[in-house]
């Protein structure tokens, strides 16, 4: 359950994780609120979650409370790379957001529980 929550909070988060950004400071077209659905395809993590993620200046963070650590970014191209962690559990997230207000990708956990799956995102604001 913790691992699935990590993967979800992340997705962009949460999220979102470590993507290089260009030096030019242009407005980030992916900034805003996103709804992320996380689906487990293998492992003992819960089947599915839906979470809010906020992207600000290309940095993704979980929109809810909790003791998750989210590190990552959305590149100007829309590429997402993130790590969500809690205790010894972590989820690595990769994928892409599109300018049409949606995105998708995959996630994989590490630590005491091994799971993997996919995520889908929709812009909410």
Short mmCIF file of N, CA and C in Angstrom, two decimals:
data_model
loop_
_atom_site.label_atom_id
_atom_site.label_comp_id
_atom_site.label_asym_id
_atom_site.label_seq_id
_atom_site.Cartn_x
_atom_site.Cartn_y
_atom_site.Cartn_z
N UNK A 1 0.82 -1.19 0.00
CA UNK A 1 0.00 0.00 0.00
C UNK A 1 0.87 1.25 0.00
N UNK A 2 1.88 1.29 0.87
CA UNK A 2 2.77 2.45 0.90
C UNK A 2 3.46 2.61 -0.44
N UNK A 3 3.93 1.52 -1.00
CA UNK A 3 4.66 1.59 -2.26
C UNK A 3 3.75 2.08 -3.37
N UNK A 4 2.50 1.60 -3.41
CA UNK A 4 1.58 2.07 -4.44
C UNK A 4 1.30 3.54 -4.27
N UNK A 5 1.14 3.98 -3.04
CA UNK A 5 0.90 5.40 -2.79
C UNK A 5 2.10 6.21 -3.23
N UNK A 6 3.29 5.69 -3.02
CA UNK A 6 4.49 6.38 -3.47
C UNK A 6 4.47 6.52 -4.97
N UNK A 7 4.19 5.44 -5.64
CA UNK A 7 4.19 5.46 -7.09
C UNK A 7 3.17 6.45 -7.61
N UNK A 8 2.05 6.53 -6.95
CA UNK A 8 1.00 7.43 -7.39
C UNK A 8 1.34 8.88 -7.11
N UNK A 9 1.71 9.16 -5.92
CA UNK A 9 2.00 10.53 -5.55
C UNK A 9 3.05 11.10 -6.45
N UNK A 10 3.61 10.31 -6.95
CA UNK A 10 4.66 10.63 -7.82
C UNK A 10 4.40 10.83 -9.23
N UNK A 11 3.89 10.11 -9.51
CA UNK A 11 3.91 9.96 -10.93
C UNK A 11 4.45 11.16 -11.60
N UNK A 12 3.99 12.20 -11.20
CA UNK A 12 4.55 13.42 -11.73
C UNK A 12 5.22 14.17 -10.64
N UNK A 13 4.72 13.51 -9.72
CA UNK A 13 5.27 14.08 -8.68
C UNK A 13 6.41 13.95 -8.80
N UNK A 14 4.19 12.89 -8.57
CA UNK A 14 4.60 13.51 -8.16
C UNK A 14 4.78 13.47 -8.24
N UNK A 15 3.33 13.52 -8.54
CA UNK A 15 4.60 13.18 -9.34
C UNK A 15 5.06 12.93 -9.72
N UNK A 16 6.35 13.26 -8.91
CA UNK A 16 7.31 13.59 -9.43
C UNK A 16 8.35 13.15 -8.84
N UNK A 17 11.11 13.85 -10.71
CA UNK A 17 12.35 13.43 -10.28
C UNK A 17 13.37 13.85 -11.24
N UNK A 18 14.49 13.65 -11.25
CA UNK A 18 15.63 14.44 -11.72
C UNK A 18 15.78 14.56 -13.22
N UNK A 19 15.22 15.61 -13.79
CA UNK A 19 15.36 15.86 -15.22
C UNK A 19 16.07 17.19 -15.40
N UNK A 20 17.00 17.24 -16.30
CA UNK A 20 17.72 18.48 -16.56
C UNK A 20 16.83 19.46 -17.30
N UNK A 21 17.00 20.72 -17.02
CA UNK A 21 16.21 21.77 -17.62
C UNK A 21 17.14 22.73 -18.36
N UNK A 22 16.66 23.34 -19.41
CA UNK A 22 17.49 24.28 -20.15
C UNK A 22 17.70 25.53 -19.32
N UNK A 23 18.76 26.26 -19.63
CA UNK A 23 19.10 27.46 -18.86
C UNK A 23 18.11 28.59 -19.11
N UNK A 24 17.50 28.65 -20.27
CA UNK A 24 16.53 29.71 -20.57
C UNK A 24 15.31 29.57 -19.66
N UNK A 25 14.84 30.67 -19.12
CA UNK A 25 13.71 30.64 -18.18
C UNK A 25 12.44 31.09 -18.90
N UNK A 26 11.81 30.19 -19.63
CA UNK A 26 10.55 30.46 -20.32
C UNK A 26 9.41 29.93 -19.46
N UNK A 27 8.22 30.49 -19.60
CA UNK A 27 7.08 29.95 -18.84
C UNK A 27 6.91 28.46 -19.16
N UNK A 28 6.65 27.69 -18.13
CA UNK A 28 6.50 26.25 -18.33
C UNK A 28 5.08 25.94 -18.74
N UNK A 29 4.89 25.41 -19.93
CA UNK A 29 3.55 25.14 -20.46
C UNK A 29 2.86 23.99 -19.76
N UNK A 30 3.57 23.25 -18.90
CA UNK A 30 2.97 22.14 -18.18
C UNK A 30 2.61 22.50 -16.75
N UNK A 31 2.91 23.74 -16.33
CA UNK A 31 2.56 24.17 -14.98
C UNK A 31 1.05 24.10 -14.78
N UNK A 32 0.63 23.70 -13.58
CA UNK A 32 -0.78 23.63 -13.25
C UNK A 32 -1.08 22.40 -12.42
N UNK A 33 -2.35 22.09 -12.30
CA UNK A 33 -2.81 20.95 -11.52
C UNK A 33 -3.15 19.80 -12.46
N UNK A 34 -2.68 18.62 -12.12
CA UNK A 34 -2.90 17.42 -12.91
C UNK A 34 -3.51 16.34 -12.04
N UNK A 35 -4.38 15.54 -12.61
CA UNK A 35 -4.93 14.37 -11.95
C UNK A 35 -4.22 13.16 -12.54
N UNK A 36 -3.62 12.35 -11.67
CA UNK A 36 -2.82 11.23 -12.12
C UNK A 36 -3.42 9.92 -11.62
N UNK A 37 -3.67 9.01 -12.55
CA UNK A 37 -4.15 7.67 -12.23
C UNK A 37 -2.96 6.72 -12.34
N UNK A 38 -2.73 5.95 -11.28
CA UNK A 38 -1.64 4.99 -11.23
C UNK A 38 -2.22 3.60 -11.20
N UNK A 39 -1.78 2.75 -12.11
CA UNK A 39 -2.32 1.39 -12.22
C UNK A 39 -1.18 0.39 -12.04
N UNK A 40 -1.36 -0.56 -11.11
CA UNK A 40 -0.38 -1.61 -10.87
C UNK A 40 -0.61 -2.73 -11.88
N UNK A 41 0.44 -3.12 -12.57
CA UNK A 41 0.35 -4.22 -13.54
C UNK A 41 1.01 -5.50 -13.03
N UNK A 42 1.92 -5.38 -12.08
CA UNK A 42 2.51 -6.58 -11.47
C UNK A 42 3.03 -6.24 -10.08
N UNK A 43 3.00 -7.23 -9.21
CA UNK A 43 3.43 -7.04 -7.83
C UNK A 43 2.24 -6.97 -6.90
N UNK A 44 2.53 -6.82 -5.61
CA UNK A 44 1.49 -6.85 -4.58
C UNK A 44 0.95 -5.48 -4.19
N UNK A 45 1.27 -4.43 -4.92
CA UNK A 45 0.74 -3.09 -4.63
C UNK A 45 -0.75 -3.03 -4.95
N UNK A 46 -1.46 -2.12 -4.32
CA UNK A 46 -2.89 -1.97 -4.60
C UNK A 46 -3.10 -1.70 -6.09
N UNK A 47 -4.26 -2.10 -6.60
CA UNK A 47 -4.55 -2.09 -8.03
C UNK A 47 -4.47 -0.71 -8.69
N UNK A 48 -5.08 0.31 -8.08
CA UNK A 48 -5.11 1.63 -8.73
C UNK A 48 -5.31 2.74 -7.71
N UNK A 49 -4.81 3.91 -8.05
CA UNK A 49 -4.95 5.12 -7.26
C UNK A 49 -5.16 6.30 -8.19
N UNK A 50 -5.72 7.37 -7.65
CA UNK A 50 -5.80 8.64 -8.38
C UNK A 50 -5.35 9.73 -7.42
N UNK A 51 -4.41 10.58 -7.86
CA UNK A 51 -3.84 11.62 -7.03
C UNK A 51 -3.75 12.93 -7.77
N UNK A 52 -3.74 14.00 -7.01
CA UNK A 52 -3.50 15.32 -7.56
C UNK A 52 -2.01 15.64 -7.51
N UNK A 53 -1.51 16.24 -8.57
CA UNK A 53 -0.12 16.66 -8.65
C UNK A 53 -0.09 18.09 -9.14
N UNK A 54 0.78 18.88 -8.52
CA UNK A 54 0.95 20.28 -8.93
C UNK A 54 2.32 20.42 -9.57
N UNK A 55 2.34 21.04 -10.74
CA UNK A 55 3.61 21.33 -11.41
C UNK A 55 3.77 22.84 -11.40
N UNK A 56 4.89 23.30 -10.86
CA UNK A 56 5.17 24.73 -10.78
C UNK A 56 6.62 24.95 -11.19
N UNK A 57 6.82 25.78 -12.20
CA UNK A 57 8.16 26.02 -12.74
C UNK A 57 8.85 24.71 -13.12
N UNK A 58 8.07 23.77 -13.63
CA UNK A 58 8.62 22.50 -14.07
C UNK A 58 8.86 21.49 -12.95
N UNK A 59 8.70 21.91 -11.69
CA UNK A 59 8.90 21.02 -10.55
C UNK A 59 7.57 20.42 -10.15
N UNK A 60 7.52 19.09 -10.03
CA UNK A 60 6.28 18.40 -9.67
C UNK A 60 6.27 18.11 -8.18
N UNK A 61 5.07 18.25 -7.57
CA UNK A 61 4.92 17.90 -6.16
C UNK A 61 3.54 17.33 -5.93
N UNK A 62 3.43 16.50 -4.92
CA UNK A 62 2.17 15.89 -4.55
C UNK A 62 1.25 16.97 -4.01
N UNK A 63 0.00 16.98 -4.43
CA UNK A 63 -0.95 18.02 -4.03
C UNK A 63 -1.55 17.75 -2.64
N UNK A 64 -1.38 16.55 -2.11
CA UNK A 64 -1.93 16.22 -0.79
C UNK A 64 -0.89 16.31 0.29
N UNK A 65 -1.29 15.99 1.51
CA UNK A 65 -0.37 15.94 2.63
C UNK A 65 0.31 14.59 2.67
N UNK A 66 1.13 14.41 3.66
CA UNK A 66 1.78 13.11 3.82
C UNK A 66 3.26 13.25 3.96
N UNK A 67 3.91 12.14 4.19
CA UNK A 67 5.35 12.15 4.42
C UNK A 67 6.13 11.57 3.25
N UNK A 68 5.69 11.85 2.05
CA UNK A 68 6.38 11.42 0.85
C UNK A 68 7.47 12.41 0.51
N UNK A 69 8.53 11.93 -0.10
CA UNK A 69 9.56 12.79 -0.66
C UNK A 69 9.46 12.66 -2.17
N UNK A 70 9.27 13.78 -2.84
CA UNK A 70 9.15 13.78 -4.30
C UNK A 70 10.31 14.60 -4.85
N UNK A 71 11.06 14.02 -5.75
CA UNK A 71 12.13 14.77 -6.40
C UNK A 71 12.05 14.51 -7.89
N UNK A 72 11.97 15.57 -8.66
CA UNK A 72 11.90 15.39 -10.10
C UNK A 72 11.39 16.61 -10.82
N UNK A 73 11.36 16.53 -12.14
CA UNK A 73 10.97 17.66 -12.96
C UNK A 73 10.26 17.19 -14.23
N UNK A 74 9.60 18.15 -14.82
CA UNK A 74 9.04 17.97 -16.17
C UNK A 74 9.86 18.88 -17.07
N UNK A 75 10.50 18.31 -18.07
CA UNK A 75 11.29 19.11 -19.00
C UNK A 75 10.39 19.93 -19.90
N UNK A 76 10.90 20.99 -20.50
CA UNK A 76 10.10 21.78 -21.43
C UNK A 76 9.51 20.94 -22.56
N UNK A 77 10.13 19.83 -22.91
CA UNK A 77 9.61 18.94 -23.95
C UNK A 77 8.44 18.10 -23.46
N UNK A 78 8.22 18.08 -22.13
CA UNK A 78 7.16 17.27 -21.54
C UNK A 78 7.66 15.98 -20.92
N UNK A 79 8.95 15.67 -21.09
CA UNK A 79 9.51 14.45 -20.50
C UNK A 79 9.46 14.53 -18.98
N UNK A 80 9.01 13.45 -18.36
CA UNK A 80 8.88 13.36 -16.91
C UNK A 80 9.85 12.31 -16.41
N UNK A 81 10.59 12.65 -15.36
CA UNK A 81 11.45 11.68 -14.67
C UNK A 81 11.40 12.06 -13.20
N UNK A 82 10.99 11.10 -12.35
CA UNK A 82 10.81 11.42 -10.94
C UNK A 82 11.11 10.24 -10.05
N UNK A 83 11.35 10.54 -8.79
CA UNK A 83 11.48 9.52 -7.76
C UNK A 83 10.60 9.94 -6.59
N UNK A 84 9.78 9.03 -6.14
CA UNK A 84 8.94 9.25 -4.97
C UNK A 84 9.40 8.25 -3.92
N UNK A 85 9.61 8.71 -2.70
CA UNK A 85 10.07 7.77 -1.68
C UNK A 85 9.39 8.02 -0.34
N UNK A 86 9.36 6.96 0.45
CA UNK A 86 8.85 7.01 1.81
C UNK A 86 9.52 5.86 2.55
N UNK A 87 10.32 6.20 3.54
CA UNK A 87 11.08 5.16 4.23
C UNK A 87 12.03 4.48 3.26
N UNK A 88 12.03 3.13 3.26
CA UNK A 88 12.91 2.41 2.36
C UNK A 88 12.25 2.07 1.02
N UNK A 89 11.01 2.51 0.83
CA UNK A 89 10.29 2.24 -0.42
C UNK A 89 10.44 3.44 -1.36
N UNK A 90 10.63 3.16 -2.64
CA UNK A 90 10.77 4.22 -3.64
C UNK A 90 10.18 3.76 -4.96
N UNK A 91 9.70 4.72 -5.72
CA UNK A 91 9.18 4.44 -7.06
C UNK A 91 9.86 5.39 -8.04
N UNK A 92 10.36 4.81 -9.14
CA UNK A 92 10.94 5.60 -10.21
C UNK A 92 9.88 5.75 -11.29
N UNK A 93 9.70 6.98 -11.72
CA UNK A 93 8.64 7.32 -12.67
C UNK A 93 9.25 7.93 -13.92
N UNK A 94 8.81 7.46 -15.09
CA UNK A 94 9.22 8.06 -16.36
C UNK A 94 7.98 8.18 -17.25
N UNK A 95 8.03 9.13 -18.17
CA UNK A 95 6.92 9.29 -19.09
C UNK A 95 6.98 10.63 -19.77
N UNK A 96 5.81 11.07 -20.24
CA UNK A 96 5.73 12.32 -20.99
C UNK A 96 4.36 12.95 -20.82
N UNK A 97 4.37 14.28 -20.67
CA UNK A 97 3.13 15.06 -20.71
C UNK A 97 3.03 15.70 -22.08
N UNK A 98 1.82 15.81 -22.60
CA UNK A 98 1.60 16.43 -23.89
C UNK A 98 0.94 17.79 -23.74
N UNK A 99 1.07 18.62 -24.76
CA UNK A 99 0.49 19.96 -24.71
C UNK A 99 -1.04 19.92 -24.79
N UNK A 100 -1.60 18.78 -25.18
CA UNK A 100 -3.06 18.65 -25.27
C UNK A 100 -3.70 18.40 -23.91
N UNK A 101 -2.90 18.37 -22.83
CA UNK A 101 -3.45 18.22 -21.49
C UNK A 101 -3.55 16.79 -20.98
N UNK A 102 -2.75 15.91 -21.54
CA UNK A 102 -2.73 14.53 -21.03
C UNK A 102 -1.30 14.02 -21.09
N UNK A 103 -1.08 12.87 -20.46
CA UNK A 103 0.25 12.28 -20.47
C UNK A 103 0.19 10.86 -19.94
N UNK A 104 1.30 10.15 -20.08
CA UNK A 104 1.35 8.78 -19.57
C UNK A 104 2.79 8.33 -19.43
N UNK A 105 2.95 7.19 -18.79
CA UNK A 105 4.28 6.64 -18.60
C UNK A 105 4.23 5.39 -17.75
N UNK A 106 5.37 5.04 -17.19
CA UNK A 106 5.49 3.83 -16.38
C UNK A 106 6.14 4.16 -15.04
N UNK A 107 6.00 3.23 -14.10
CA UNK A 107 6.64 3.36 -12.79
C UNK A 107 7.08 1.99 -12.32
N UNK A 108 8.13 1.99 -11.50
CA UNK A 108 8.69 0.77 -10.92
C UNK A 108 9.13 1.07 -9.50
N UNK A 109 8.84 0.18 -8.58
CA UNK A 109 9.25 0.39 -7.19
C UNK A 109 10.55 -0.35 -6.91
N UNK A 110 11.17 0.07 -5.82
CA UNK A 110 12.33 -0.63 -5.29
C UNK A 110 12.18 -0.63 -3.78
N UNK A 111 12.95 -1.43 -3.11
CA UNK A 111 12.83 -1.53 -1.66
C UNK A 111 12.19 -2.83 -1.27
N UNK A 112 11.43 -2.81 -0.19
CA UNK A 112 10.89 -4.05 0.36
C UNK A 112 9.76 -4.66 -0.48
N UNK A 113 9.11 -3.87 -1.31
CA UNK A 113 8.03 -4.39 -2.16
C UNK A 113 8.35 -4.09 -3.62
N UNK A 114 8.20 -5.07 -4.48
CA UNK A 114 8.51 -4.90 -5.90
C UNK A 114 7.22 -4.89 -6.71
N UNK A 115 6.95 -3.74 -7.34
CA UNK A 115 5.76 -3.58 -8.19
C UNK A 115 6.14 -2.75 -9.40
N UNK A 116 5.31 -2.83 -10.43
CA UNK A 116 5.48 -1.94 -11.58
C UNK A 116 4.13 -1.73 -12.22
N UNK A 117 4.04 -0.67 -13.01
CA UNK A 117 2.78 -0.38 -13.67
C UNK A 117 2.88 0.82 -14.58
N UNK A 118 1.73 1.42 -14.83
CA UNK A 118 1.66 2.57 -15.73
C UNK A 118 0.87 3.69 -15.07
N UNK A 119 1.00 4.89 -15.62
CA UNK A 119 0.23 6.02 -15.13
C UNK A 119 -0.31 6.83 -16.30
N UNK A 120 -1.44 7.49 -16.04
CA UNK A 120 -2.08 8.38 -17.00
C UNK A 120 -2.39 9.69 -16.29
N UNK A 121 -2.20 10.80 -16.96
CA UNK A 121 -2.44 12.11 -16.34
C UNK A 121 -3.35 12.96 -17.21
N UNK A 122 -4.17 13.79 -16.55
CA UNK A 122 -5.03 14.76 -17.22
C UNK A 122 -4.88 16.10 -16.52
N UNK A 123 -4.75 17.16 -17.32
CA UNK A 123 -4.64 18.51 -16.74
C UNK A 123 -6.01 18.91 -16.18
N UNK A 124 -6.00 19.47 -14.96
CA UNK A 124 -7.22 19.94 -14.31
C UNK A 124 -7.28 21.44 -14.18
N UNK A 125 -6.18 22.10 -14.30
CA UNK A 125 -6.21 23.55 -14.16
C UNK A 125 -4.88 24.16 -14.41
#
